[in-house]
Amino acid sequence: MSAQLRLGTQGWNYPAWVGPFYPAGTRPVDFLRTFTRAFEAVEIDSTFYAIPPVSTVRGWASRTPPEFTFTCKLPQEITHERRFVDAVDVLRAFTDRMRELGPRLGPILIQCGPDFSPSEIDALAAFLPALPPDLRFAVEFRQAAWVRKSTLALLKRHGVALALSDGRWIPRDWLLKLCEQPTADFAYLRWMGPDRSIVDYSRLQVDRSAELDAWSRMIPVLQREVREVYGFVNNHFAGHGPASVRMLQERLGIAPVDPRSIGDQPSLF
């Protein structure tokens, strides 16, 4: 059977999406609830900066249906500040907090800094055994030197997915080969864009048709190798994340949800 595919965006709280995605007049407090009518998963970026309060996490859960999935970033205190050394206390505090999402909690992304090189692999190797076995994790590197047999073997030993990111640091033909040898029973995909030059998130501004065509060929390969595939588009990929997701869905034969249909419907009673 083909793996379940959960596509969404990196974040949902963008005022510039009101009009082109969220119906005109949508309040920020209603962004998330409205988002769930178009997509079934989202990546949370804010957890990278701090462990959120219990009330915030419970609020996310209360505004989403049970089948909706949140993925989230591990705090930068672990990855960038402590660089995986003496960080188990923060890991436990964070995972305990995110369990407040219950069945809505999907994989947790371990996003390494661009200066985190294979010379520090011992720190990562010592950290991975502390990951809670009841949760799923993916790790994203930012240096091509990490793509080697020893890295894949390490991740596979712990059931951690290698996040496949469409970025300048890794050639796309490498990504196809990595799709054929996953390190976990799920896959984690990210479409980032080359830089942060895009500041208008209301519309597509860069033609990414070639990249999406390539991924539409790679994703089915990946779906034959794993049970679930998660994929998230950043606004910087082409200018407007929701539209990029819909373009990818169309290429994969998935009927996208028309943004005009996600507003609140008037009640007869």
PDB file of C-alpha atoms in Angstrom:
ATOM      1  CA  MET A   1       0.000   0.000   0.000  1.00  0.00           C
ATOM      2  CA  SER A   2       1.088   3.577  -0.663  1.00  0.00           C
ATOM      3  CA  ALA A   3       2.063   5.578   2.415  1.00  0.00           C
ATOM      4  CA  GLN A   4      -0.333   8.164   3.768  1.00  0.00           C
ATOM      5  CA  LEU A   5       0.692  11.638   2.633  1.00  0.00           C
ATOM      6  CA  ARG A   6       0.195  14.653   4.900  1.00  0.00           C
ATOM      7  CA  LEU A   7       1.017  17.968   3.247  1.00  0.00           C
ATOM      8  CA  GLY A   8       0.840  21.416   4.793  1.00  0.00           C
ATOM      9  CA  THR A   9       2.809  24.587   5.374  1.00  0.00           C
ATOM     10  CA  GLN A  10       5.439  25.785   7.802  1.00  0.00           C
ATOM     11  CA  GLY A  11       3.231  27.844  10.088  1.00  0.00           C
ATOM     12  CA  TRP A  12      -0.269  29.242   9.741  1.00  0.00           C
ATOM     13  CA  ASN A  13      -0.230  32.631  11.465  1.00  0.00           C
ATOM     14  CA  TYR A  14       0.305  34.944   8.477  1.00  0.00           C
ATOM     15  CA  PRO A  15      -1.904  38.050   8.117  1.00  0.00           C
ATOM     16  CA  ALA A  16      -0.842  38.294   4.444  1.00  0.00           C
ATOM     17  CA  TRP A  17      -2.797  35.087   3.794  1.00  0.00           C
ATOM     18  CA  VAL A  18      -6.084  36.863   4.567  1.00  0.00           C
ATOM     19  CA  GLY A  19      -7.704  37.339   1.188  1.00  0.00           C
ATOM     20  CA  PRO A  20      -5.635  34.986  -0.977  1.00  0.00           C
ATOM     21  CA  PHE A  21      -6.123  32.039   1.401  1.00  0.00           C
ATOM     22  CA  TYR A  22      -8.059  32.864   4.546  1.00  0.00           C
ATOM     23  CA  PRO A  23     -11.430  34.466   3.743  1.00  0.00           C
ATOM     24  CA  ALA A  24     -11.516  38.248   4.033  1.00  0.00           C
ATOM     25  CA  GLY A  25     -12.216  39.291   7.596  1.00  0.00           C
ATOM     26  CA  THR A  26     -10.775  36.148   9.199  1.00  0.00           C
ATOM     27  CA  ARG A  27      -9.436  37.017  12.646  1.00  0.00           C
ATOM     28  CA  PRO A  28      -5.995  35.770  13.763  1.00  0.00           C
ATOM     29  CA  VAL A  29      -7.640  33.714  16.512  1.00  0.00           C
ATOM     30  CA  ASP A  30      -9.480  31.821  13.762  1.00  0.00           C
ATOM     31  CA  PHE A  31      -6.490  31.262  11.445  1.00  0.00           C
ATOM     32  CA  LEU A  32      -5.683  27.782  12.739  1.00  0.00           C
ATOM     33  CA  ARG A  33      -9.249  26.517  12.758  1.00  0.00           C
ATOM     34  CA  THR A  34      -9.707  27.777   9.203  1.00  0.00           C
ATOM     35  CA  PHE A  35      -6.377  26.287   8.119  1.00  0.00           C
ATOM     36  CA  THR A  36      -7.555  22.800   9.069  1.00  0.00           C
ATOM     37  CA  ARG A  37     -10.309  22.983   6.468  1.00  0.00           C
ATOM     38  CA  ALA A  38      -7.702  23.048   3.695  1.00  0.00           C
ATOM     39  CA  PHE A  39      -4.795  20.987   5.038  1.00  0.00           C
ATOM     40  CA  GLU A  40      -4.368  18.133   7.488  1.00  0.00           C
ATOM     41  CA  ALA A  41      -0.962  18.982   8.941  1.00  0.00           C
ATOM     42  CA  VAL A  42       1.211  21.951   9.865  1.00  0.00           C
ATOM     43  CA  GLU A  43       4.757  22.483  11.099  1.00  0.00           C
ATOM     44  CA  ILE A  44       5.116  24.661  14.208  1.00  0.00           C
ATOM     45  CA  ASP A  45       8.126  26.971  14.089  1.00  0.00           C
ATOM     46  CA  SER A  46       7.666  28.792  17.411  1.00  0.00           C
ATOM     47  CA  THR A  47       8.727  25.787  19.495  1.00  0.00           C
ATOM     48  CA  PHE A  48      12.238  26.302  18.120  1.00  0.00           C
ATOM     49  CA  TYR A  49      12.526  29.476  20.192  1.00  0.00           C
ATOM     50  CA  ALA A  50      10.974  28.330  23.470  1.00  0.00           C
ATOM     51  CA  ILE A  51       8.892  25.608  25.076  1.00  0.00           C
ATOM     52  CA  PRO A  52       5.298  26.884  24.773  1.00  0.00           C
ATOM     53  CA  PRO A  53       3.024  27.247  27.805  1.00  0.00           C
ATOM     54  CA  VAL A  54       0.559  24.453  28.524  1.00  0.00           C
ATOM     55  CA  SER A  55      -2.321  26.793  27.725  1.00  0.00           C
ATOM     56  CA  THR A  56      -0.918  27.461  24.246  1.00  0.00           C
ATOM     57  CA  VAL A  57      -0.500  23.789  23.389  1.00  0.00           C
ATOM     58  CA  ARG A  58      -3.963  22.923  24.681  1.00  0.00           C
ATOM     59  CA  GLY A  59      -5.333  25.830  22.680  1.00  0.00           C
ATOM     60  CA  TRP A  60      -3.840  24.403  19.480  1.00  0.00           C
ATOM     61  CA  ALA A  61      -5.465  21.078  20.232  1.00  0.00           C
ATOM     62  CA  SER A  62      -8.852  22.607  21.043  1.00  0.00           C
ATOM     63  CA  ARG A  63      -9.020  24.455  17.724  1.00  0.00           C
ATOM     64  CA  THR A  64      -8.249  21.449  15.535  1.00  0.00           C
ATOM     65  CA  PRO A  65     -10.014  18.165  14.698  1.00  0.00           C
ATOM     66  CA  PRO A  66      -8.619  14.935  16.202  1.00  0.00           C
ATOM     67  CA  GLU A  67      -7.233  13.773  12.847  1.00  0.00           C
ATOM     68  CA  PHE A  68      -5.188  16.951  12.334  1.00  0.00           C
ATOM     69  CA  THR A  69      -1.416  16.628  12.849  1.00  0.00           C
ATOM     70  CA  PHE A  70       1.099  19.080  14.286  1.00  0.00           C
ATOM     71  CA  THR A  71       4.805  18.605  13.778  1.00  0.00           C
ATOM     72  CA  CYS A  72       7.149  20.841  15.737  1.00  0.00           C
ATOM     73  CA  LYS A  73      10.769  21.876  15.993  1.00  0.00           C
ATOM     74  CA  LEU A  74      12.963  20.861  18.889  1.00  0.00           C
ATOM     75  CA  PRO A  75      14.051  23.962  20.872  1.00  0.00           C
ATOM     76  CA  GLN A  76      17.201  25.694  19.695  1.00  0.00           C
ATOM     77  CA  GLU A  77      18.528  25.464  23.247  1.00  0.00           C
ATOM     78  CA  ILE A  78      19.158  21.782  22.511  1.00  0.00           C
ATOM     79  CA  THR A  79      20.344  22.003  18.915  1.00  0.00           C
ATOM     80  CA  HIS A  80      22.101  25.351  18.645  1.00  0.00           C
ATOM     81  CA  GLU A  81      23.048  26.408  22.173  1.00  0.00           C
ATOM     82  CA  ARG A  82      23.901  23.150  23.963  1.00  0.00           C
ATOM     83  CA  ARG A  83      24.634  21.367  20.680  1.00  0.00           C
ATOM     84  CA  PHE A  84      23.107  18.173  22.087  1.00  0.00           C
ATOM     85  CA  VAL A  85      25.420  18.120  25.124  1.00  0.00           C
ATOM     86  CA  ASP A  86      23.777  17.857  28.576  1.00  0.00           C
ATOM     87  CA  ALA A  87      20.395  18.556  26.996  1.00  0.00           C
ATOM     88  CA  VAL A  88      18.261  15.647  28.185  1.00  0.00           C
ATOM     89  CA  ASP A  89      16.502  17.807  30.783  1.00  0.00           C
ATOM     90  CA  VAL A  90      15.286  20.221  28.110  1.00  0.00           C
ATOM     91  CA  LEU A  91      14.309  17.312  25.862  1.00  0.00           C
ATOM     92  CA  ARG A  92      12.141  15.784  28.580  1.00  0.00           C
ATOM     93  CA  ALA A  93      10.508  19.098  29.458  1.00  0.00           C
ATOM     94  CA  PHE A  94       9.754  19.768  25.812  1.00  0.00           C
ATOM     95  CA  THR A  95       8.378  16.331  24.932  1.00  0.00           C
ATOM     96  CA  ASP A  96       6.235  16.269  28.066  1.00  0.00           C
ATOM     97  CA  ARG A  97       4.758  19.615  27.066  1.00  0.00           C
ATOM     98  CA  MET A  98       4.085  18.613  23.457  1.00  0.00           C
ATOM     99  CA  ARG A  99       2.319  15.435  24.584  1.00  0.00           C
ATOM    100  CA  GLU A 100      -0.507  17.801  25.537  1.00  0.00           C
ATOM    101  CA  LEU A 101      -1.429  17.583  21.840  1.00  0.00           C
ATOM    102  CA  GLY A 102      -2.332  13.919  22.316  1.00  0.00           C
ATOM    103  CA  PRO A 103      -3.016  12.078  19.047  1.00  0.00           C
ATOM    104  CA  ARG A 104      -2.454  15.294  17.098  1.00  0.00           C
ATOM    105  CA  LEU A 105       1.292  15.217  17.791  1.00  0.00           C
ATOM    106  CA  GLY A 106       3.286  14.100  14.786  1.00  0.00           C
ATOM    107  CA  PRO A 107       7.063  13.910  14.277  1.00  0.00           C
ATOM    108  CA  ILE A 108       9.409  16.324  16.027  1.00  0.00           C
ATOM    109  CA  LEU A 109      12.015  18.004  13.825  1.00  0.00           C
ATOM    110  CA  ILE A 110      15.580  18.190  15.117  1.00  0.00           C
ATOM    111  CA  GLN A 111      16.897  21.096  13.056  1.00  0.00           C
ATOM    112  CA  CYS A 112      20.678  21.372  13.266  1.00  0.00           C
ATOM    113  CA  GLY A 113      22.417  24.674  12.709  1.00  0.00           C
ATOM    114  CA  PRO A 114      24.296  25.397   9.481  1.00  0.00           C
ATOM    115  CA  ASP A 115      27.582  25.264  11.409  1.00  0.00           C
ATOM    116  CA  PHE A 116      26.871  21.843  12.941  1.00  0.00           C
ATOM    117  CA  SER A 117      29.308  19.565  11.143  1.00  0.00           C
ATOM    118  CA  PRO A 118      30.083  15.830  11.177  1.00  0.00           C
ATOM    119  CA  SER A 119      32.966  16.571  13.530  1.00  0.00           C
ATOM    120  CA  GLU A 120      30.294  16.759  16.250  1.00  0.00           C
ATOM    121  CA  ILE A 121      28.656  13.446  15.409  1.00  0.00           C
ATOM    122  CA  ASP A 122      29.639  11.999  18.789  1.00  0.00           C
ATOM    123  CA  ALA A 123      27.425  14.546  20.556  1.00  0.00           C
ATOM    124  CA  LEU A 124      24.489  13.662  18.338  1.00  0.00           C
ATOM    125  CA  ALA A 125      25.127   9.923  18.732  1.00  0.00           C
ATOM    126  CA  ALA A 126      25.120  10.296  22.520  1.00  0.00           C
ATOM    127  CA  PHE A 127      21.874  12.304  22.420  1.00  0.00           C
ATOM    128  CA  LEU A 128      19.755  10.060  20.177  1.00  0.00           C
ATOM    129  CA  PRO A 129      19.333   7.204  22.709  1.00  0.00           C
ATOM    130  CA  ALA A 130      17.572   9.693  25.030  1.00  0.00           C
ATOM    131  CA  LEU A 131      14.758  10.287  22.533  1.00  0.00           C
ATOM    132  CA  PRO A 132      11.446   8.980  23.941  1.00  0.00           C
ATOM    133  CA  PRO A 133      10.549   5.754  22.106  1.00  0.00           C
ATOM    134  CA  ASP A 134       6.844   6.647  21.971  1.00  0.00           C
ATOM    135  CA  LEU A 135       7.509   9.720  19.809  1.00  0.00           C
ATOM    136  CA  ARG A 136       8.892  10.118  16.291  1.00  0.00           C
ATOM    137  CA  PHE A 137      11.804  12.310  15.297  1.00  0.00           C
ATOM    138  CA  ALA A 138      13.424  13.593  12.114  1.00  0.00           C
ATOM    139  CA  VAL A 139      16.774  15.358  11.880  1.00  0.00           C
ATOM    140  CA  GLU A 140      17.653  18.060   9.381  1.00  0.00           C
ATOM    141  CA  PHE A 141      21.275  18.817   8.564  1.00  0.00           C
ATOM    142  CA  ARG A 142      22.500  21.851   6.648  1.00  0.00           C
ATOM    143  CA  GLN A 143      25.799  20.479   5.349  1.00  0.00           C
ATOM    144  CA  ALA A 144      26.171  18.014   2.492  1.00  0.00           C
ATOM    145  CA  ALA A 145      28.990  16.276   4.369  1.00  0.00           C
ATOM    146  CA  TRP A 146      26.382  14.701   6.649  1.00  0.00           C
ATOM    147  CA  VAL A 147      25.017  12.619   3.767  1.00  0.00           C
ATOM    148  CA  ARG A 148      27.157   9.541   4.241  1.00  0.00           C
ATOM    149  CA  LYS A 149      26.638   5.888   5.106  1.00  0.00           C
ATOM    150  CA  SER A 150      27.660   6.331   8.751  1.00  0.00           C
ATOM    151  CA  THR A 151      25.052   9.049   9.270  1.00  0.00           C
ATOM    152  CA  LEU A 152      22.288   7.000   7.666  1.00  0.00           C
ATOM    153  CA  ALA A 153      23.279   3.973   9.746  1.00  0.00           C
ATOM    154  CA  LEU A 154      23.171   6.031  12.954  1.00  0.00           C
ATOM    155  CA  LEU A 155      19.727   7.418  12.217  1.00  0.00           C
ATOM    156  CA  LYS A 156      18.376   4.044  11.128  1.00  0.00           C
ATOM    157  CA  ARG A 157      19.615   2.435  14.333  1.00  0.00           C
ATOM    158  CA  HIS A 158      17.428   4.840  16.309  1.00  0.00           C
ATOM    159  CA  GLY A 159      14.492   4.975  13.880  1.00  0.00           C
ATOM    160  CA  VAL A 160      15.062   8.680  13.195  1.00  0.00           C
ATOM    161  CA  ALA A 161      14.162  10.012   9.761  1.00  0.00           C
ATOM    162  CA  LEU A 162      16.583  12.086   7.730  1.00  0.00           C
ATOM    163  CA  ALA A 163      14.589  15.198   6.823  1.00  0.00           C
ATOM    164  CA  LEU A 164      14.818  15.800   3.087  1.00  0.00           C
ATOM    165  CA  SER A 165      14.938  19.522   2.422  1.00  0.00           C
ATOM    166  CA  ASP A 166      14.814  21.138  -0.989  1.00  0.00           C
ATOM    167  CA  GLY A 167      17.616  23.634  -0.504  1.00  0.00           C
ATOM    168  CA  ARG A 168      20.945  24.782  -1.880  1.00  0.00           C
ATOM    169  CA  TRP A 169      22.997  22.608   0.438  1.00  0.00           C
ATOM    170  CA  ILE A 170      22.050  19.305  -1.196  1.00  0.00           C
ATOM    171  CA  PRO A 171      21.760  18.364  -4.909  1.00  0.00           C
ATOM    172  CA  ARG A 172      18.304  17.204  -5.949  1.00  0.00           C
ATOM    173  CA  ASP A 173      19.621  13.979  -7.458  1.00  0.00           C
ATOM    174  CA  TRP A 174      20.920  13.078  -3.987  1.00  0.00           C
ATOM    175  CA  LEU A 175      17.404  13.538  -2.646  1.00  0.00           C
ATOM    176  CA  LEU A 176      16.033  10.974  -5.065  1.00  0.00           C
ATOM    177  CA  LYS A 177      18.610   8.431  -3.916  1.00  0.00           C
ATOM    178  CA  LEU A 178      17.767   9.178  -0.281  1.00  0.00           C
ATOM    179  CA  CYS A 179      14.083   8.611  -1.026  1.00  0.00           C
ATOM    180  CA  GLU A 180      15.027   5.049  -1.890  1.00  0.00           C
ATOM    181  CA  GLN A 181      16.769   4.384   1.432  1.00  0.00           C
ATOM    182  CA  PRO A 182      14.770   5.914   4.311  1.00  0.00           C
ATOM    183  CA  THR A 183      16.080   5.593   7.857  1.00  0.00           C
ATOM    184  CA  ALA A 184      12.655   5.387   9.548  1.00  0.00           C
ATOM    185  CA  ASP A 185       9.159   4.128   8.782  1.00  0.00           C
ATOM    186  CA  PHE A 186       8.066   7.680   7.937  1.00  0.00           C
ATOM    187  CA  ALA A 187       9.528  10.477   5.831  1.00  0.00           C
ATOM    188  CA  TYR A 188       9.805  14.206   6.494  1.00  0.00           C
ATOM    189  CA  LEU A 189      10.038  16.665   3.590  1.00  0.00           C
ATOM    190  CA  ARG A 190      10.593  20.427   3.633  1.00  0.00           C
ATOM    191  CA  TRP A 191      10.518  23.003   0.833  1.00  0.00           C
ATOM    192  CA  MET A 192      12.425  26.061   2.002  1.00  0.00           C
ATOM    193  CA  GLY A 193      13.455  28.275  -0.894  1.00  0.00           C
ATOM    194  CA  PRO A 194      17.004  29.519  -1.522  1.00  0.00           C
ATOM    195  CA  ASP A 195      16.952  32.579   0.747  1.00  0.00           C
ATOM    196  CA  ARG A 196      14.815  35.063   2.696  1.00  0.00           C
ATOM    197  CA  SER A 197      14.466  37.680  -0.016  1.00  0.00           C
ATOM    198  CA  ILE A 198      10.693  37.169  -0.347  1.00  0.00           C
ATOM    199  CA  VAL A 199       8.806  39.417   2.072  1.00  0.00           C
ATOM    200  CA  ASP A 200       5.350  39.422   0.463  1.00  0.00           C
ATOM    201  CA  TYR A 201       3.556  36.200   1.439  1.00  0.00           C
ATOM    202  CA  SER A 202       0.284  36.956  -0.313  1.00  0.00           C
ATOM    203  CA  ARG A 203       1.079  35.572  -3.772  1.00  0.00           C
ATOM    204  CA  LEU A 204       3.376  33.314  -5.757  1.00  0.00           C
ATOM    205  CA  GLN A 205       6.403  35.244  -7.013  1.00  0.00           C
ATOM    206  CA  VAL A 206       8.829  32.541  -8.143  1.00  0.00           C
ATOM    207  CA  ASP A 207       8.138  29.794 -10.654  1.00  0.00           C
ATOM    208  CA  ARG A 208       8.880  26.511  -8.868  1.00  0.00           C
ATOM    209  CA  SER A 209       7.171  24.296 -11.442  1.00  0.00           C
ATOM    210  CA  ALA A 210      10.359  22.369 -12.249  1.00  0.00           C
ATOM    211  CA  GLU A 211      11.047  21.621  -8.577  1.00  0.00           C
ATOM    212  CA  LEU A 212       7.454  20.515  -7.954  1.00  0.00           C
ATOM    213  CA  ASP A 213       7.515  18.347 -11.074  1.00  0.00           C
ATOM    214  CA  ALA A 214      10.636  16.621  -9.757  1.00  0.00           C
ATOM    215  CA  TRP A 215       9.117  16.080  -6.326  1.00  0.00           C
ATOM    216  CA  SER A 216       5.907  14.725  -7.824  1.00  0.00           C
ATOM    217  CA  ARG A 217       8.074  11.957  -9.255  1.00  0.00           C
ATOM    218  CA  MET A 218      10.067  11.415  -6.064  1.00  0.00           C
ATOM    219  CA  ILE A 219       7.217  11.296  -3.548  1.00  0.00           C
ATOM    220  CA  PRO A 220       5.570   8.155  -4.998  1.00  0.00           C
ATOM    221  CA  VAL A 221       8.953   6.418  -4.778  1.00  0.00           C
ATOM    222  CA  LEU A 222       9.167   7.391  -1.141  1.00  0.00           C
ATOM    223  CA  GLN A 223       5.595   6.300  -0.458  1.00  0.00           C
ATOM    224  CA  ARG A 224       6.511   2.745  -1.408  1.00  0.00           C
ATOM    225  CA  GLU A 225       9.250   2.692   1.228  1.00  0.00           C
ATOM    226  CA  VAL A 226       7.538   4.126   4.325  1.00  0.00           C
ATOM    227  CA  ARG A 227       4.181   4.220   6.106  1.00  0.00           C
ATOM    228  CA  GLU A 228       3.663   7.984   6.273  1.00  0.00           C
ATOM    229  CA  VAL A 229       5.067  10.998   4.457  1.00  0.00           C
ATOM    230  CA  TYR A 230       4.937  14.503   5.935  1.00  0.00           C
ATOM    231  CA  GLY A 231       5.746  17.532   3.804  1.00  0.00           C
ATOM    232  CA  PHE A 232       5.712  21.259   4.568  1.00  0.00           C
ATOM    233  CA  VAL A 233       6.206  24.308   2.341  1.00  0.00           C
ATOM    234  CA  ASN A 234       7.702  27.587   3.511  1.00  0.00           C
ATOM    235  CA  ASN A 235       6.490  30.929   2.166  1.00  0.00           C
ATOM    236  CA  HIS A 236      10.023  31.574   0.923  1.00  0.00           C
ATOM    237  CA  PHE A 237       9.817  28.629  -1.456  1.00  0.00           C
ATOM    238  CA  ALA A 238       7.755  30.608  -3.971  1.00  0.00           C
ATOM    239  CA  GLY A 239       6.034  33.417  -2.059  1.00  0.00           C
ATOM    240  CA  HIS A 240       2.785  31.880  -0.796  1.00  0.00           C
ATOM    241  CA  GLY A 241       2.936  28.499   0.929  1.00  0.00           C
ATOM    242  CA  PRO A 242      -0.715  27.412   0.533  1.00  0.00           C
ATOM    243  CA  ALA A 243      -0.641  27.865  -3.241  1.00  0.00           C
ATOM    244  CA  SER A 244       2.580  25.845  -3.525  1.00  0.00           C
ATOM    245  CA  VAL A 245       0.979  22.998  -1.575  1.00  0.00           C
ATOM    246  CA  ARG A 246      -2.037  23.031  -3.870  1.00  0.00           C
ATOM    247  CA  MET A 247       0.245  22.902  -6.927  1.00  0.00           C
ATOM    248  CA  LEU A 248       2.028  19.873  -5.499  1.00  0.00           C
ATOM    249  CA  GLN A 249      -1.280  18.196  -4.665  1.00  0.00           C
ATOM    250  CA  GLU A 250      -2.470  18.640  -8.232  1.00  0.00           C
ATOM    251  CA  ARG A 251       0.696  17.022  -9.569  1.00  0.00           C
ATOM    252  CA  LEU A 252       0.175  14.072  -7.238  1.00  0.00           C
ATOM    253  CA  GLY A 253      -3.441  13.588  -8.294  1.00  0.00           C
ATOM    254  CA  ILE A 254      -4.846  14.953  -5.017  1.00  0.00           C
ATOM    255  CA  ALA A 255      -7.791  17.322  -5.317  1.00  0.00           C
ATOM    256  CA  PRO A 256      -6.805  20.570  -3.557  1.00  0.00           C
ATOM    257  CA  VAL A 257      -9.287  22.432  -1.393  1.00  0.00           C
ATOM    258  CA  ASP A 258     -10.461  25.681  -2.964  1.00  0.00           C
ATOM    259  CA  PRO A 259      -9.682  28.557  -0.540  1.00  0.00           C
ATOM    260  CA  ARG A 260     -13.089  30.021  -1.329  1.00  0.00           C
ATOM    261  CA  SER A 261     -14.715  27.052   0.393  1.00  0.00           C
ATOM    262  CA  ILE A 262     -12.972  27.235   3.779  1.00  0.00           C
ATOM    263  CA  GLY A 263     -14.864  30.153   5.284  1.00  0.00           C
ATOM    264  CA  ASP A 264     -17.542  29.742   7.917  1.00  0.00           C
ATOM    265  CA  GLN A 265     -20.823  28.720   6.362  1.00  0.00           C
ATOM    266  CA  PRO A 266     -23.959  30.573   7.492  1.00  0.00           C
ATOM    267  CA  SER A 267     -26.272  28.518   9.693  1.00  0.00           C
ATOM    268  CA  LEU A 268     -29.990  28.068   9.042  1.00  0.00           C
ATOM    269  CA  PHE A 269     -30.704  28.003  12.780  1.00  0.00           C
TER     270      PHE A 269
END
